[in-house]
Coordinates of C-alpha atoms and ligand atoms in Angstrom, one line a residue:
X1 CA -107.3 91.0 -46.5
X2 CA -104.5 89.6 -49.1
X3 CA -103.2 90.4 -51.3
X4 CA -100.5 88.8 -53.4
X5 CA -98.9 92.4 -55.3
X6 CA -98.0 96.1 -53.6
X7 CA -101.4 97.2 -55.5
X8 CA -105.0 97.2 -56.7
X9 CA -106.2 97.9 -59.6
X10 CA -109.1 100.5 -59.4
X11 CA -111.7 98.1 -59.0
X12 CA -110.7 95.2 -57.4
X13 CA -110.6 95.8 -52.9
X14 CA -115.4 97.5 -53.9
X15 CA -115.3 93.9 -56.0
X16 CA -113.3 92.1 -52.8
X17 CA -115.3 93.9 -50.0
X18 CA -118.3 93.7 -52.2
X19 CA -118.0 89.8 -52.5
X20 CA -117.6 89.2 -49.1
X21 CA -120.3 91.0 -47.2
X22 CA -122.5 89.3 -49.4
X23 CA -121.5 86.6 -48.1
X24 CA -122.5 87.2 -44.7
X25 CA -125.5 88.8 -45.0
X26 CA -126.4 85.4 -47.2
X27 CA -127.1 87.4 -50.8
X28 CA -127.4 87.1 -54.1
X29 CA -124.9 89.1 -56.0
X30 CA -124.7 89.9 -60.2
X31 CA -121.5 92.0 -60.6
X32 CA -120.0 93.3 -64.5
X33 CA -116.8 94.5 -64.2
X34 CA -114.7 95.2 -66.5
X35 CA -112.8 92.1 -68.7
X36 CA -109.3 92.5 -67.8
X37 CA -109.4 94.2 -64.6
X38 CA -108.8 91.1 -62.6
X39 CA -112.1 90.0 -61.4
X40 CA -111.5 86.2 -60.8
X41 CA -107.9 87.3 -58.0
X42 CA -110.5 90.1 -56.2
X43 CA -113.4 87.6 -55.2
X44 CA -111.1 85.0 -53.9
X45 CA -109.5 87.6 -52.1
X46 CA -113.1 88.9 -50.5
X47 CA -113.3 84.8 -50.3
X48 CA -110.3 84.0 -48.1
X49 CA -111.1 85.2 -44.9
X50 CA -114.7 83.2 -45.3
X51 CA -112.9 80.6 -46.0
X52 CA -111.4 79.9 -42.6
X53 CA -114.8 79.9 -41.5
X54 CA -115.4 77.5 -42.6
X55 CA -117.5 78.6 -46.1
X56 CA -116.6 76.7 -49.5
X57 CA -116.3 77.6 -52.9
X58 CA -118.0 75.4 -55.8
X59 CA -117.0 78.1 -58.9
X60 CA -118.1 77.6 -61.7
X61 CA -116.0 78.2 -64.8
X62 CA -116.8 77.6 -69.3
X63 CA -113.7 75.4 -69.9
X64 CA -111.7 72.9 -68.6
X65 CA -108.3 75.8 -69.2
X66 CA -111.0 78.6 -67.2
X67 CA -111.4 76.1 -64.4
X68 CA -108.2 75.0 -63.8
X69 CA -107.1 79.1 -63.8
X70 CA -109.0 80.1 -61.2
X71 CA -106.6 77.5 -58.9
X72 CA -103.3 78.9 -60.9
X73 CA -104.5 82.8 -59.4
X74 CA -105.5 80.8 -56.2
X75 CA -101.9 79.7 -55.7
X76 CA -101.0 82.9 -55.5
X77 CA -102.8 84.0 -53.1
X78 CA -101.0 81.0 -50.8
X79 CA -97.4 82.6 -51.5
X80 CA -99.5 85.8 -48.8
X81 CA -101.5 83.5 -46.6
X82 CA -99.5 80.6 -45.5
X83 CA -101.7 78.0 -47.8
X84 CA -104.8 79.6 -46.2
X85 CA -106.6 77.9 -49.5
X86 CA -107.1 74.1 -50.1
X87 CA -108.6 73.3 -54.0
X88 CA -108.6 71.6 -56.8
X89 CA -109.9 71.9 -60.5
X90 CA -112.8 68.9 -62.0
X91 CA -112.7 68.1 -65.6
X92 CA -114.8 65.4 -67.2
X93 CA -114.9 61.3 -67.1
X94 CA -113.6 62.7 -71.0
X95 CA -110.5 64.7 -70.4
X96 CA -109.8 62.9 -67.9
X97 CA -110.3 59.1 -67.7
X98 CA -107.6 57.3 -70.4
X99 CA -109.6 54.6 -71.3
X100 CA -113.0 57.1 -72.3
X101 CA -111.0 59.4 -74.6
X102 CA -113.4 60.2 -77.6
X103 CA -116.6 59.3 -76.1
X104 CA -119.7 62.4 -75.8
X105 CA -119.8 62.6 -71.8
X106 CA -123.0 60.3 -71.7
X107 CA -121.3 57.5 -73.6
X108 CA -118.5 58.1 -71.1
X109 CA -121.2 57.7 -67.6
X110 CA -122.7 54.7 -69.1
X111 CA -120.0 52.9 -69.6
X112 CA -117.3 54.2 -66.7
X113 CA -120.8 52.7 -64.7
X114 CA -120.9 49.1 -66.7
X115 CA -116.9 48.4 -66.5
X116 CA -116.8 49.3 -62.6
X117 CA -119.6 46.9 -62.5
X118 CA -117.9 44.3 -64.1
X119 CA -114.9 44.2 -62.3
X120 CA -112.7 45.5 -66.1
X121 CA -111.6 49.3 -64.9
X122 CA -107.9 48.6 -63.8
X123 CA -107.5 52.7 -61.9
X124 CA -109.0 51.1 -59.6
X125 CA -107.2 50.2 -57.3
X126 CA -107.3 50.8 -53.7
X127 CA -103.2 50.9 -52.7
X128 CA -102.5 52.2 -55.5
X129 CA -105.8 55.1 -55.1
X130 CA -104.8 56.0 -51.2
X131 CA -100.7 56.7 -52.0
X132 CA -102.5 58.6 -55.0
X133 CA -105.2 60.8 -52.9
X134 CA -101.8 61.5 -49.1
X135 CA -98.7 62.5 -51.8
X136 CA -100.9 64.8 -53.2
X137 CA -102.8 65.7 -49.6
X138 CA -99.5 66.3 -48.3
X139 CA -98.2 68.6 -51.1
X140 CA -100.3 69.9 -53.6
X141 CA -103.1 72.1 -51.2
X142 CA -103.8 73.5 -54.6
X143 CA -104.2 71.4 -57.9
X144 CA -105.5 72.5 -60.5
X145 CA -107.4 69.2 -63.2
X146 CA -104.7 69.0 -65.4
X147 CA -102.6 68.5 -61.9
X148 CA -104.5 65.5 -60.9
X149 CA -104.2 63.7 -64.7
X150 CA -101.3 63.8 -64.6
X151 CA -100.9 62.5 -60.6
X152 CA -102.0 59.6 -61.0
X153 CA -100.9 58.4 -64.1
X154 CA -97.6 58.0 -61.9
X155 CA -100.0 56.3 -59.4
X156 CA -102.1 53.4 -61.8
X157 CA -104.9 55.8 -60.1
X158 CA -108.4 56.7 -61.9
X159 CA -108.3 60.2 -61.6
X160 CA -111.7 61.1 -61.5
X161 CA -111.8 59.2 -58.5
X162 CA -108.5 60.9 -57.0
X163 CA -110.3 64.3 -58.0
X164 CA -113.5 63.3 -56.2
X165 CA -112.5 61.7 -52.7
X166 CA -110.2 65.1 -52.5
X167 CA -113.1 67.1 -53.6
X168 CA -114.4 66.0 -50.2
X169 CA -111.8 68.0 -48.1
X170 CA -110.9 70.9 -49.8
X171 CA -112.8 75.5 -49.1
X172 CA -112.5 76.0 -53.1
X173 CA -113.4 73.8 -55.8
X174 CA -113.4 75.2 -59.6
X175 CA -115.5 73.0 -62.1
X176 CA -117.1 73.3 -65.8
X177 CA -121.4 74.8 -65.0
X178 CA -122.8 70.7 -66.4
X179 CA -121.2 69.6 -62.5
X180 CA -123.4 71.6 -60.6
X181 CA -126.7 72.7 -63.5
X182 CA -126.9 69.1 -65.2
X183 CA -129.5 67.6 -62.8
X184 CA -127.9 64.0 -64.0
X185 CA -124.5 65.2 -63.0
X186 CA -125.6 66.7 -60.0
X187 CA -127.3 63.7 -58.6
X188 CA -124.0 61.2 -59.3
X189 CA -121.6 63.3 -58.1
X190 CA -122.7 67.3 -56.6
X191 CA -124.0 65.5 -53.6
X192 CA -121.3 63.3 -53.2
X193 CA -119.0 66.3 -51.8
X194 CA -121.2 66.9 -48.0
X195 CA -121.5 70.5 -48.4
X196 CA -124.0 71.6 -46.4
X197 CA -126.3 74.2 -48.1
X198 CA -126.2 76.6 -45.3
X199 CA -122.1 77.2 -45.9
X200 CA -121.3 76.4 -49.2
X201 CA -121.0 80.1 -52.7
X202 CA -120.8 79.7 -55.3
X203 CA -119.2 81.8 -57.7
X204 CA -120.5 82.0 -61.5
X205 CA -117.4 83.3 -63.7
X206 CA -118.7 84.8 -67.1
X207 CA -122.4 84.2 -66.2
X208 CA -123.3 85.8 -69.3
X209 CA -123.4 82.9 -71.1
X210 CA -125.3 81.1 -68.1
X211 CA -129.0 81.1 -70.0
X212 CA -127.5 79.3 -73.0
X213 CA -126.3 77.0 -70.4
X214 CA -129.0 76.4 -68.9
X215 CA -130.8 76.1 -72.5
X216 CA -128.3 73.7 -73.6
X217 CA -127.6 71.5 -70.1
X218 CA -131.1 70.5 -70.3
X219 CA -130.1 69.6 -74.3
X220 CA -129.7 67.0 -76.0
X221 CA -129.3 66.3 -79.4
X222 CA -128.5 63.4 -82.1
X223 CA -127.6 63.9 -85.5
X224 CA -129.1 61.8 -88.1
X225 CA -125.0 60.8 -88.9
X226 CA -125.0 59.0 -85.1
X227 CA -128.8 57.3 -85.7
X228 CA -127.2 56.1 -89.5
X229 CA -124.2 54.0 -87.5
X230 CA -126.0 53.0 -84.3
X231 CA -128.2 51.6 -87.0
X232 CA -125.7 49.7 -88.1
X233 CA -124.5 48.5 -84.4
X234 CA -127.9 47.6 -83.8
X235 CA -128.2 44.8 -87.1
X236 CA -124.7 43.5 -86.5
X237 CA -125.6 42.6 -82.5
X238 CA -128.9 41.3 -83.9
X239 CA -131.4 43.4 -81.8
X240 CA -134.0 43.0 -84.9
X241 CA -136.5 45.0 -83.1
X242 CA -135.1 47.9 -82.0
X243 CA -133.4 47.8 -85.4
X244 CA -136.7 47.9 -86.7
X245 CA -138.0 50.9 -85.2
X246 CA -135.1 53.1 -85.8
X247 CA -134.8 52.2 -89.3
X248 CA -138.6 53.9 -89.3
X249 CA -136.9 56.9 -87.7
X250 CA -133.7 57.0 -90.2
X251 CA -136.2 57.2 -93.5
X252 CA -139.2 59.4 -91.7
X253 CA -136.0 61.9 -90.6
X254 CA -134.3 61.5 -93.5
X255 CA -136.8 62.4 -96.2
X256 CA -137.8 65.5 -94.3
X257 CA -134.5 65.9 -93.7
X258 CA -134.3 66.0 -98.1
X259 CA -137.9 68.1 -98.5
X260 CA -137.6 70.9 -95.5
X261 CA -135.4 73.9 -94.8
X262 CA -133.6 72.5 -92.2
X263 CA -131.5 76.0 -91.5
X264 CA -134.3 77.2 -90.1
X265 CA -135.5 73.8 -88.9
X266 CA -139.2 71.5 -88.7
X267 CA -140.4 71.7 -84.6
X268 CA -141.9 67.0 -84.1
X269 CA -143.1 66.9 -81.1
X270 CA -143.2 63.6 -78.9
X271 CA -146.2 61.7 -80.3
X272 CA -144.5 62.4 -83.6
X273 CA -141.1 60.5 -82.9
X274 CA -142.9 57.8 -81.0
X275 CA -145.0 57.3 -84.4
X276 CA -141.7 58.5 -86.6
X277 CA -140.4 55.4 -84.5
X278 CA -143.0 52.6 -85.2
X279 CA -144.1 51.9 -81.6
X280 CA -147.6 50.7 -81.5
X281 CA -149.1 49.4 -78.7
X282 CA -146.7 45.7 -79.3
X283 CA -143.8 47.7 -77.4
X284 CA -144.3 50.9 -75.7
X285 CA -141.6 53.9 -76.0
X286 CA -140.6 53.0 -72.0
X287 CA -139.8 49.1 -73.6
X288 CA -138.1 50.0 -76.0
X289 CA -135.8 52.3 -74.0
X290 CA -135.5 49.3 -71.5
X291 CA -134.5 46.9 -74.0
X292 CA -132.0 49.7 -75.2
X293 CA -130.5 50.2 -72.7
X294 CA -129.5 46.4 -72.2
X295 CA -128.5 46.5 -75.3
X296 CA -126.0 48.9 -75.0
X297 CA -124.7 48.1 -72.0
X298 CA -123.8 44.5 -73.4
X299 CA -122.0 45.9 -76.6
X300 CA -119.8 48.2 -74.0
X301 CA -119.4 44.7 -71.7
X302 CA -118.0 43.1 -75.1
X303 CA -115.7 45.6 -75.5
X304 CA -114.6 46.5 -72.6
X305 CA -113.2 43.0 -72.8
X306 CA -112.3 42.7 -76.2
X307 CA -110.5 46.4 -75.5
X308 CA -112.0 48.6 -78.1
X309 CA -113.3 51.7 -78.0
X310 CA -115.6 52.2 -76.3
X311 CA -117.2 55.1 -78.0
X312 CA -120.7 53.4 -78.8
X313 CA -123.5 54.8 -81.4
X314 CA -126.5 53.6 -79.4
X315 CA -125.8 54.5 -76.1
X316 CA -126.1 58.0 -78.1
X317 CA -129.3 57.2 -79.4
X318 CA -130.2 55.8 -75.9
X319 CA -128.8 59.3 -74.3
X320 CA -130.9 61.4 -76.2
X321 CA -134.8 58.8 -75.7
X322 CA -134.3 58.5 -72.4
X323 CA -133.6 62.7 -71.8
X324 CA -137.2 62.5 -73.7
X325 CA -139.1 61.7 -71.0
X326 CA -137.3 64.3 -69.0
X327 CA -139.0 66.6 -71.2
X328 CA -140.7 69.6 -70.4
X329 CA -143.1 73.2 -71.8
X330 CA -140.5 74.9 -71.9
X331 CA -138.5 72.7 -74.1
X332 CA -138.8 72.1 -78.4
X333 CA -138.6 69.3 -79.8
X334 CA -136.8 70.4 -84.0
X335 CA -135.0 69.0 -87.1
X336 CA -132.2 71.6 -88.3
X337 CA -128.7 71.5 -89.0
X338 CA -125.6 72.5 -86.5
X339 CA -124.9 75.3 -86.5
X340 CA -122.2 75.3 -88.6
X341 CA -122.4 72.5 -91.2
X342 CA -125.3 71.8 -92.6
X343 CA -125.0 67.5 -90.5
X344 CA -128.7 67.1 -89.9
X345 CA -129.7 66.1 -86.0
X346 CA -133.5 66.4 -83.8
X347 CA -132.2 68.4 -80.9
X348 CA -134.6 68.6 -77.6
X349 CA -134.2 71.9 -76.2
X350 CA -135.2 73.7 -73.3
X351 CA -136.0 77.5 -74.5
X352 CA -135.8 79.6 -71.8
X353 CA -134.6 79.5 -68.3
X354 CA -137.7 79.1 -66.1
X355 CA -136.8 77.6 -61.8
X356 CA -134.0 76.2 -63.6
X357 CA -131.8 77.9 -60.9
X358 CA -134.5 77.5 -58.0
X359 CA -132.1 74.6 -56.7
X360 CA -129.6 76.6 -56.3
X361 CA -131.9 78.8 -52.8
X362 CA -130.7 76.3 -50.3
X363 CA -127.4 78.3 -50.7
X364 CA -125.4 80.8 -48.6
X365 CA -125.1 83.2 -51.5
X366 CA -124.8 83.2 -55.1
X367 CA -122.6 85.4 -57.1
X368 CA -122.6 85.9 -61.4
X369 CA -119.8 87.3 -62.3
X370 CA -118.5 88.6 -66.0
X371 CA -118.3 91.6 -67.7
X372 CA -120.8 91.4 -70.2
X373 CA -123.8 91.8 -68.7
X374 CA -126.1 94.7 -68.5
X375 CA -128.5 95.6 -67.8
X376 CA -128.6 93.7 -65.0
X377 CA -131.8 94.0 -63.8
X378 CA -133.5 92.5 -67.1
X379 CA -130.6 89.9 -66.8
X380 CA -131.5 89.1 -63.2
X381 CA -135.2 88.5 -64.5
X382 CA -134.0 86.7 -67.8
X383 CA -132.3 83.6 -66.1
X384 CA -135.0 83.2 -62.9
X385 CA -132.8 84.9 -60.8
X386 CA -135.8 85.3 -57.9
X387 CA -136.3 82.1 -58.0
X388 CA -133.1 81.5 -55.6
X389 CA -133.3 84.8 -53.7
X390 CA -135.9 87.5 -54.0
X391 CA -134.4 90.6 -53.7
X392 CA -130.7 90.8 -56.0
X393 CA -127.1 92.6 -54.7
X394 CA -126.6 94.5 -58.8
X395 CA -122.9 95.9 -58.9
X396 CA -122.1 97.7 -61.8
X397 CA -117.9 99.1 -62.1
X398 CA -118.9 102.2 -64.7
X399 CA -115.2 104.7 -63.5
X400 CA -112.5 105.2 -63.9
X401 CA -113.0 103.7 -67.7
X402 CA -110.5 101.0 -69.1
X403 CA -108.9 100.7 -71.3
X404 CA -108.4 102.4 -74.7
X405 CA -109.6 102.3 -77.8
X406 CA -110.3 103.4 -81.4
X407 CA -113.3 101.4 -82.9
X408 CA -113.9 102.6 -86.9
X409 CA -117.5 101.2 -87.9
X410 CA -117.1 100.3 -91.6
X411 CA -120.6 101.8 -93.5
X412 CA -119.0 99.7 -96.1
X413 CA -120.9 96.5 -96.3
X414 CA -122.9 93.7 -94.3
X415 CA -123.2 90.3 -93.4
X416 CA -126.9 90.3 -92.7
X417 CA -128.6 87.7 -94.5
X418 CA -129.6 89.6 -97.8
X419 CA -126.7 90.8 -98.9
X420 CA -124.4 87.4 -98.7
X421 CA -122.9 86.7 -101.9
X422 CA -119.7 85.5 -103.1
X423 CA -118.9 89.3 -103.7
X424 CA -119.6 90.5 -100.8
X425 CA -117.2 87.8 -99.6
X426 CA -114.3 88.9 -102.4
X427 CA -115.2 92.1 -101.3
X428 CA -114.4 91.7 -97.8
X429 CA -110.9 90.0 -98.6
X430 CA -110.0 92.3 -100.3
X431 CA -110.4 95.5 -97.4
X432 CA -108.8 92.7 -95.3
X433 CA -105.8 92.5 -97.9
X434 CA -105.5 96.1 -97.9
X435 CA -105.7 96.9 -93.9
X436 CA -103.0 93.1 -93.9
X437 CA -100.7 95.3 -95.6
X438 CA -100.8 98.9 -93.9
X439 CA -100.1 97.4 -90.9
X440 CA -97.1 95.6 -88.8
X441 CA -97.9 94.2 -86.2
X442 CA -100.6 91.5 -84.7
X443 CA -104.0 91.7 -86.8
X444 CA -106.7 89.5 -85.9
X445 CA -109.4 88.9 -88.2
X446 CA -112.8 87.5 -86.5
X447 CA -116.3 86.5 -87.9
X448 CA -119.4 86.9 -87.4
X449 CA -120.0 82.9 -87.6
X450 CA -118.6 80.3 -89.3
X451 CA -121.1 80.4 -92.7
X452 CA -119.7 83.5 -93.7
X453 CA -115.1 82.2 -92.6
X454 CA -116.7 80.0 -95.0
X455 CA -118.0 82.3 -97.8
X456 CA -114.5 83.8 -96.6
X457 CA -112.0 81.0 -97.6
X458 CA -113.9 79.7 -100.5
X459 CA -113.6 83.7 -102.5
X460 CA -109.8 82.7 -101.3
X461 CA -109.5 84.1 -98.3
X462 CA -105.5 82.2 -98.2
X463 CA -104.3 83.7 -101.1
X464 CA -105.8 87.4 -100.9
X465 CA -104.4 88.1 -97.6
X466 CA -100.7 88.4 -97.3
X467 CA -98.1 86.6 -95.1
X468 CA -97.9 84.2 -91.7
X469 CA -102.0 83.6 -91.9
X470 CA -104.1 81.5 -89.1
X471 CA -107.1 79.9 -89.4
X472 CA -108.2 78.6 -86.0
X473 CA -109.9 75.4 -87.3
X474 CA -112.2 73.5 -84.3
X475 CA -110.1 70.1 -84.7
X476 CA -106.8 71.9 -82.9
X477 CA -106.0 72.4 -79.5
X478 CA -106.6 75.9 -78.2
X479 CA -103.1 76.7 -77.9
X480 CA -101.7 75.3 -80.5
X481 CA -103.1 78.3 -83.0
X482 CA -101.9 80.9 -80.1
X483 CA -98.5 79.7 -80.2
X484 CA -98.4 80.0 -84.2
X485 CA -99.4 83.0 -84.5
X486 CA -96.5 83.7 -81.5
X487 CA -93.8 82.1 -83.7
X488 CA -94.9 84.1 -86.7
X489 CA -95.0 87.1 -85.4
X490 CA -91.5 86.4 -83.2
X491 CA -90.8 85.4 -86.2
X492 CA -92.1 88.2 -89.4
X493 CA -94.0 90.6 -86.5
X494 CA -96.8 90.4 -88.1
X495 CA -99.3 87.2 -88.8
X496 CA -103.1 87.8 -89.3
X497 CA -104.8 85.7 -86.7
X498 CA -108.5 84.5 -87.3
X499 CA -111.3 83.3 -86.1
X500 CA -115.2 83.1 -85.1
X501 CA -116.9 85.4 -82.9
X502 CA -117.6 84.1 -79.7
X503 CA -115.7 80.9 -80.4
X504 CA -113.3 79.3 -78.4
X505 CA -111.0 82.6 -78.5
X506 CA -113.6 85.2 -78.0
X507 CA -113.8 84.7 -74.3
X508 CA -112.0 83.1 -71.5
X509 CA -108.0 84.0 -72.9
X510 CA -105.5 86.3 -72.4
X511 CA -104.1 87.5 -76.4
X512 CA -104.1 91.7 -75.6
X513 CA -103.7 94.4 -77.7
X514 CA -99.4 94.6 -76.8
X515 CA -100.0 90.6 -79.3
X516 CA -102.5 91.8 -81.3
X517 CA -102.9 96.1 -81.5
X518 CA -105.5 96.3 -84.3
X519 CA -108.4 93.9 -84.7
X520 CA -110.9 93.7 -87.5
X521 CA -115.0 92.1 -86.8
X522 CA -115.6 91.0 -89.9
X523 CA -120.2 90.6 -89.6
X524 CA -122.5 90.7 -87.2
X525 CA -123.4 87.6 -85.0
X526 CA -126.0 87.7 -84.7
X527 CA -128.0 84.7 -84.8
X528 CA -130.2 83.0 -87.3
X529 CA -133.8 83.1 -87.4
X530 CA -134.4 79.8 -86.6
X531 CA -138.0 78.0 -85.5
X532 CA -136.4 77.8 -82.0
X533 CA -136.0 81.0 -81.4
X534 CA -139.4 82.0 -82.7
X535 CA -140.9 79.9 -80.1
X536 CA -138.5 81.9 -77.6
X537 CA -140.1 84.9 -78.8
X538 CA -143.2 83.5 -77.9
X539 CA -142.4 82.5 -74.7
X540 CA -140.5 85.7 -73.7
X541 CA -144.2 88.1 -74.9
X542 CA -145.4 85.7 -72.0
X543 CA -143.3 85.8 -69.6
X544 CA -143.3 89.7 -70.3
X545 CA -140.6 90.7 -72.1
X546 CA -142.1 94.1 -73.6
X547 CA -138.5 93.7 -76.3
X548 CA -137.5 89.5 -77.4
X549 CA -135.9 91.2 -80.4
X550 CA -133.6 92.6 -78.2
X551 CA -132.7 89.3 -75.9
X552 CA -132.6 86.9 -78.7
X553 CA -131.0 88.6 -81.4
X554 CA -129.2 92.3 -80.0
X555 CA -127.6 91.6 -76.3
X556 CA -126.5 88.2 -77.2
X557 CA -124.5 90.0 -80.7
X558 CA -122.9 93.1 -78.7
X559 CA -122.2 90.5 -76.0
X560 CA -120.2 88.6 -78.4
X561 CA -118.3 91.5 -79.8
X562 CA -117.5 93.0 -77.0
X563 CA -116.3 90.1 -75.5
X564 CA -114.2 89.4 -78.3
X565 CA -112.4 93.9 -77.9
X566 CA -112.5 91.9 -73.9
X567 CA -108.8 90.1 -75.5
X568 CA -107.8 93.0 -76.7
X569 CA -108.1 95.3 -73.7
X570 CA -106.8 92.7 -70.9
X571 CA -105.5 95.6 -68.9
X572 CA -106.4 99.7 -68.2
X573 CA -103.3 99.9 -69.8
X574 CA -103.9 98.5 -73.5
X575 CA -104.3 100.6 -75.9
X576 CA -106.7 98.8 -79.3
X577 CA -107.9 99.6 -83.3
X578 CA -110.6 97.6 -83.6
X579 CA -113.0 97.5 -87.0
X580 CA -116.3 96.9 -86.4
X581 CA -117.0 96.2 -90.6
X582 CA -120.9 95.9 -90.7
X583 CA -122.7 98.9 -91.5
X584 CA -125.1 97.8 -89.0
X585 CA -123.3 98.6 -85.7
X586 CA -123.5 102.3 -86.7
X587 CA -127.5 101.6 -86.1
X588 CA -127.8 101.6 -82.3
X589 CA -126.2 98.5 -82.0
X590 CA -123.1 100.6 -81.0
X591 CA -124.8 101.7 -77.7
X592 CA -123.9 98.2 -76.3
X593 CA -120.7 98.0 -75.9
X594 CA -120.3 98.1 -72.0
X595 CA -120.2 101.8 -70.3
X596 CA -116.5 100.5 -69.2
X597 CA -114.6 100.8 -72.1
X598 CA -113.3 103.6 -73.2
X599 CA -113.2 104.2 -76.6
X600 CA -113.5 107.3 -79.3
X601 CA -115.8 106.2 -82.2
X602 CA -115.1 106.7 -86.0
X603 CA -117.9 106.3 -88.4
X604 CA -115.6 105.6 -92.1
X605 CA -116.6 103.8 -95.6
X606 CA -112.6 103.5 -96.0
X607 CA -110.6 103.1 -91.9
X608 CA -107.1 102.9 -93.7
X609 CA -106.0 106.6 -93.5
X610 CA -106.4 106.3 -89.7
X611 CA -105.2 102.7 -89.1
X612 CA -101.8 104.1 -91.0
X613 CA -102.2 106.5 -89.2
X614 CA -102.2 104.2 -85.0
X615 CA -100.1 101.8 -86.3
X616 CA -97.0 104.2 -87.0
X617 CA -98.7 105.6 -83.5
X618 CA -96.3 105.5 -80.5
X619 CA -99.1 107.3 -78.5
X620 CA -103.0 108.4 -79.7
X621 CA -105.9 110.0 -77.9
X622 CA -108.6 108.2 -77.5
X623 CA -110.4 111.6 -76.8
X624 CA -113.3 112.3 -74.6
X625 CA -114.6 109.0 -72.4
X626 CA -117.8 107.0 -73.4
Ligands
SF4_701 S1 -113.8 54.2 -63.0 FE1 -112.0 55.3 -63.3 S2 -109.9 54.9 -64.8 FE2 -111.7 53.3 -64.8 S3 -113.6 53.6 -66.0 FE3 -114.8 54.7 -64.9 S4 -113.3 57.1 -64.8 FE4 -112.2 55.3 -65.6

């Protein structure tokens, strides 16, 4: 086997062998192995000999950055294997096409189709496309989506078209989950790759997200604000019939939003939505949709001709209503506040993943991997992997344990709903201030939810915590907050980084304990009770899961916590101190931490003395392995 380094990390060789065997034997493999072990590289090593036998690989990642990283790792292998691997990563139109920035994916799809059919896109010159493709084929056997966008820009070619053509010939294609799991994208794009199913290996990276992803990809939501803007667009353009129905819907939803508890949510039905739209025998739902589609296409074409931005709220309404037509038994329609801001939206969302993966069964092999999948058998049932293969090979890395962590459980407070009030946030801020004053390195503060973070900010977090403070704002690019944090560290040797547990800095990014040796996790990222969760609970009970609360609340929360700790423990040598600031951790939740993690557990109301000791020590002992 080709391996780009002089030595393997413990466990990597086994992973490579198991992956290779799973493909040879046409099996599904579910694998849990430590964060930071080098799983991606190990899996690529296992796949490399198979690629030369004619197998092709679809690698599914959570984000574009993570999907690009797979190609970067494959480049290391190519140094050893004389360019044996040929691959690329893909990204969607909204983040690659110069004309579609700012659109949502569905609108981008519709807008692109309209531009193509009206011959309005300037990036489809065949000669430019051919020159761009030839250049990449001759010079770049492995190319990330970011590099494709840059090359396409140089040749004035459509980046999406370049990616699509390249993907037909490449053996490793890395992409985000929707390419394969969203049935519309799969039909429109994936099927054109001409891959023989029995030669295809699908790798699902960070697979602990799979249930959520399957739920999300079969979901669609539209905010009340978007509906109001769609109403404006339709009225201005004179689509009176469409506008008047929509006006009914908006005013009814508006009054429900002002009277109902939208944090918990209100369940709606398809027929109630039809009624709210004021549809009657004179116009059916399908007729309304057909008329709306024509109106949207007309509006998009007018904007394209005028050179205006192609963002269109009526298109978002159309996409939402169209999705209602594919409503399944395991879905819910509900009106609720979007999770981190009080903005009402209607959403249609899948509750379970029943049969969502069955389309994978013709493929040669499916490999699911993550640092946090246990209990593996339950995971397999929950995502319905038995619909792909009756028997699934399970692999769990247990020893030698990885990293050296001290985990302190601070029993003095909790962010549970009952205990949230201004004084709690003042207390949390004060504790963080003390920790900050007693450490002289990078400090991470990861907070249970955007609401808790908002409470802390309103209680004066920025004024109370001394020194440079970087709060992750979703509006910034992902590298910016981390770069600022690093810059402060290089200038002052200490700085505080604040983000949300389960947010974009809690998985898929390398932080490491060198940069952030101490992290405080404020609260438990337990999903809040909603009408959606209630429905899921009753469905899980029907499916035979005895403890649905574990599935819905404890396990997802502790996976997020483990992933967050995994940002600090990036290698077997990393050592970190983690304060779990919520007494609920001490009531059994801590038992859900991954078994590969080497840690010492300390319960206390006042973690300061341990933090001081840790902060000044060059060496420390985590004691026995747990
Ligand atoms: S054809 Fe390509 S460049 Fe043109 S709108 Fe579509 S994605 Fe953009």
